[in-house]
Amino acid sequence: QVQLLESGGGLVQPGGSLRLSCAASRSPFSINFMGWYRQAPGKERELVAIISYDDGTNYADSVKGRFAISTDNAKNTVYLQMNDLKPEDPAVYYCYAKLWTKNYWGQGTQVTVSS
């Protein structure tokens, strides 16, 4: 079992930055994959970034060079640093964990980009 709790969403101007945090109930090192998905109104949930237990990362093309995913195993936390936020980035961002064959989700945190 993995419990996930996101924080850090909010309102930011275009070009601004936010850092999302996801506190897990166990060390990211013990979880196969952790990551972030997002879902905008009327759209399907999509992968934003993912990190494996051995720090391999993968990003959606739309966020490459702007977003960075990282973990702090001492704090059981995964982060998503989002820079240069664009009008197409607003969504509910969900923390994700895959432990063997099971998928786990956080409750989501809203990111809004507006001037």
Tab-separated table of C-alpha atoms in Angstrom:
chain	number	residue	atom	x	y	z
A	1	GLN	CA	0.000	0.000	0.000
A	2	VAL	CA	1.099	3.537	-0.760
A	3	GLN	CA	-0.618	6.709	0.412
A	4	LEU	CA	0.164	9.896	-1.470
A	5	LEU	CA	-0.490	13.492	-0.471
A	6	GLU	CA	0.168	16.357	-2.857
A	7	SER	CA	0.771	19.991	-2.047
A	8	GLY	CA	2.088	23.102	-3.740
A	9	GLY	CA	-0.493	23.900	-6.368
A	10	GLY	CA	-1.867	27.362	-6.843
A	11	LEU	CA	-2.135	30.366	-9.108
A	12	VAL	CA	0.873	31.633	-11.021
A	13	GLN	CA	1.405	34.064	-13.861
A	14	PRO	CA	2.596	32.862	-17.272
A	15	GLY	CA	6.336	32.362	-17.152
A	16	GLY	CA	6.258	31.763	-13.425
A	17	SER	CA	7.278	28.759	-11.371
A	18	LEU	CA	5.717	26.353	-8.912
A	19	ARG	CA	7.003	23.336	-7.067
A	20	LEU	CA	4.654	20.479	-6.349
A	21	SER	CA	5.391	18.041	-3.551
A	22	CYS	CA	4.051	14.544	-2.990
A	23	ALA	CA	4.582	12.941	0.393
A	24	ALA	CA	4.489	9.161	0.204
A	25	SER	CA	3.881	6.694	3.013
A	26	ARG	CA	7.098	4.881	2.122
A	27	SER	CA	10.440	5.749	0.595
A	28	PRO	CA	10.442	6.437	-3.163
A	29	PHE	CA	13.440	4.131	-3.286
A	30	SER	CA	11.095	1.249	-2.413
A	31	ILE	CA	8.566	2.142	-5.123
A	32	ASN	CA	9.038	1.023	-8.730
A	33	PHE	CA	7.934	4.330	-10.251
A	34	MET	CA	6.644	7.641	-8.989
A	35	GLY	CA	5.454	10.472	-11.095
A	36	TRP	CA	3.029	13.180	-11.961
A	37	TYR	CA	0.043	13.157	-14.255
A	38	ARG	CA	-2.296	15.996	-15.064
A	39	GLN	CA	-5.846	16.342	-16.244
A	40	ALA	CA	-7.333	19.475	-17.720
A	41	PRO	CA	-11.110	19.953	-18.051
A	42	GLY	CA	-12.492	17.910	-20.926
A	43	LYS	CA	-9.201	16.135	-21.512
A	44	GLU	CA	-7.787	12.762	-20.596
A	45	ARG	CA	-5.275	12.349	-17.820
A	46	GLU	CA	-1.773	12.519	-19.259
A	47	LEU	CA	1.696	11.702	-18.063
A	48	VAL	CA	3.822	14.711	-17.146
A	49	ALA	CA	6.943	13.159	-15.647
A	50	ILE	CA	7.997	9.902	-14.089
A	51	ILE	CA	10.993	8.723	-12.089
A	52	SER	CA	12.073	5.191	-11.331
A	53	TYR	CA	13.496	3.874	-8.061
A	54	ASP	CA	16.991	4.155	-9.604
A	55	ASP	CA	16.393	7.766	-10.732
A	56	GLY	CA	15.633	7.158	-14.375
A	57	THR	CA	13.323	9.901	-15.639
A	58	ASN	CA	10.944	10.461	-18.512
A	59	TYR	CA	9.001	13.573	-19.466
A	60	ALA	CA	6.159	14.505	-21.723
A	61	ASP	CA	7.485	16.365	-24.757
A	62	SER	CA	5.411	19.403	-23.822
A	63	VAL	CA	7.282	19.900	-20.537
A	64	LYS	CA	10.831	18.878	-21.447
A	65	GLY	CA	13.299	21.561	-20.481
A	66	ARG	CA	10.759	23.317	-18.245
A	67	PHE	CA	9.782	20.736	-15.621
A	68	ALA	CA	12.023	18.581	-13.450
A	69	ILE	CA	11.083	15.608	-11.296
A	70	SER	CA	13.150	14.582	-8.299
A	71	THR	CA	12.920	12.599	-5.093
A	72	ASP	CA	14.096	13.013	-1.532
A	73	ASN	CA	14.214	9.534	-0.073
A	74	ALA	CA	14.917	10.867	3.410
A	75	LYS	CA	11.609	12.760	3.303
A	76	ASN	CA	9.633	10.132	1.329
A	77	THR	CA	8.806	12.910	-1.114
A	78	VAL	CA	8.763	13.384	-4.864
A	79	TYR	CA	8.849	16.871	-6.327
A	80	LEU	CA	7.868	18.451	-9.607
A	81	GLN	CA	9.620	21.729	-10.259
A	82	MET	CA	7.667	23.585	-12.904
A	83	ASN	CA	9.307	26.571	-14.588
A	84	ASP	CA	8.172	28.834	-17.412
A	85	LEU	CA	4.553	27.834	-16.912
A	86	LYS	CA	2.421	28.297	-19.989
A	87	PRO	CA	-1.313	28.761	-20.615
A	88	GLU	CA	-1.515	25.087	-21.672
A	89	ASP	CA	-0.194	23.823	-18.302
A	90	PRO	CA	-3.219	24.458	-16.039
A	91	ALA	CA	-4.746	21.239	-14.786
A	92	VAL	CA	-5.239	19.130	-11.731
A	93	TYR	CA	-1.891	17.483	-11.101
A	94	TYR	CA	-1.941	14.002	-9.599
A	95	CYS	CA	0.874	12.218	-7.863
A	96	TYR	CA	1.274	8.622	-9.012
A	97	ALA	CA	3.044	5.567	-7.677
A	98	LYS	CA	3.446	2.119	-9.122
A	99	LEU	CA	4.341	-0.603	-6.676
A	100	TRP	CA	4.757	-3.896	-8.494
A	101	THR	CA	1.418	-4.368	-10.293
A	102	LYS	CA	-0.645	-1.812	-8.402
A	103	ASN	CA	-1.155	1.857	-9.217
A	104	TYR	CA	-1.771	4.498	-6.569
A	105	TRP	CA	-2.979	8.077	-6.910
A	106	GLY	CA	-3.046	11.173	-4.792
A	107	GLN	CA	-6.107	13.378	-4.538
A	108	GLY	CA	-4.731	15.986	-6.921
A	109	THR	CA	-3.683	19.600	-6.646
A	110	GLN	CA	-4.877	22.424	-8.891
A	111	VAL	CA	-2.419	24.461	-10.934
A	112	THR	CA	-3.744	27.634	-12.530
A	113	VAL	CA	-1.787	29.854	-14.905
A	114	SER	CA	-3.274	33.283	-15.423
A	115	SER	CA	-2.233	36.879	-15.642
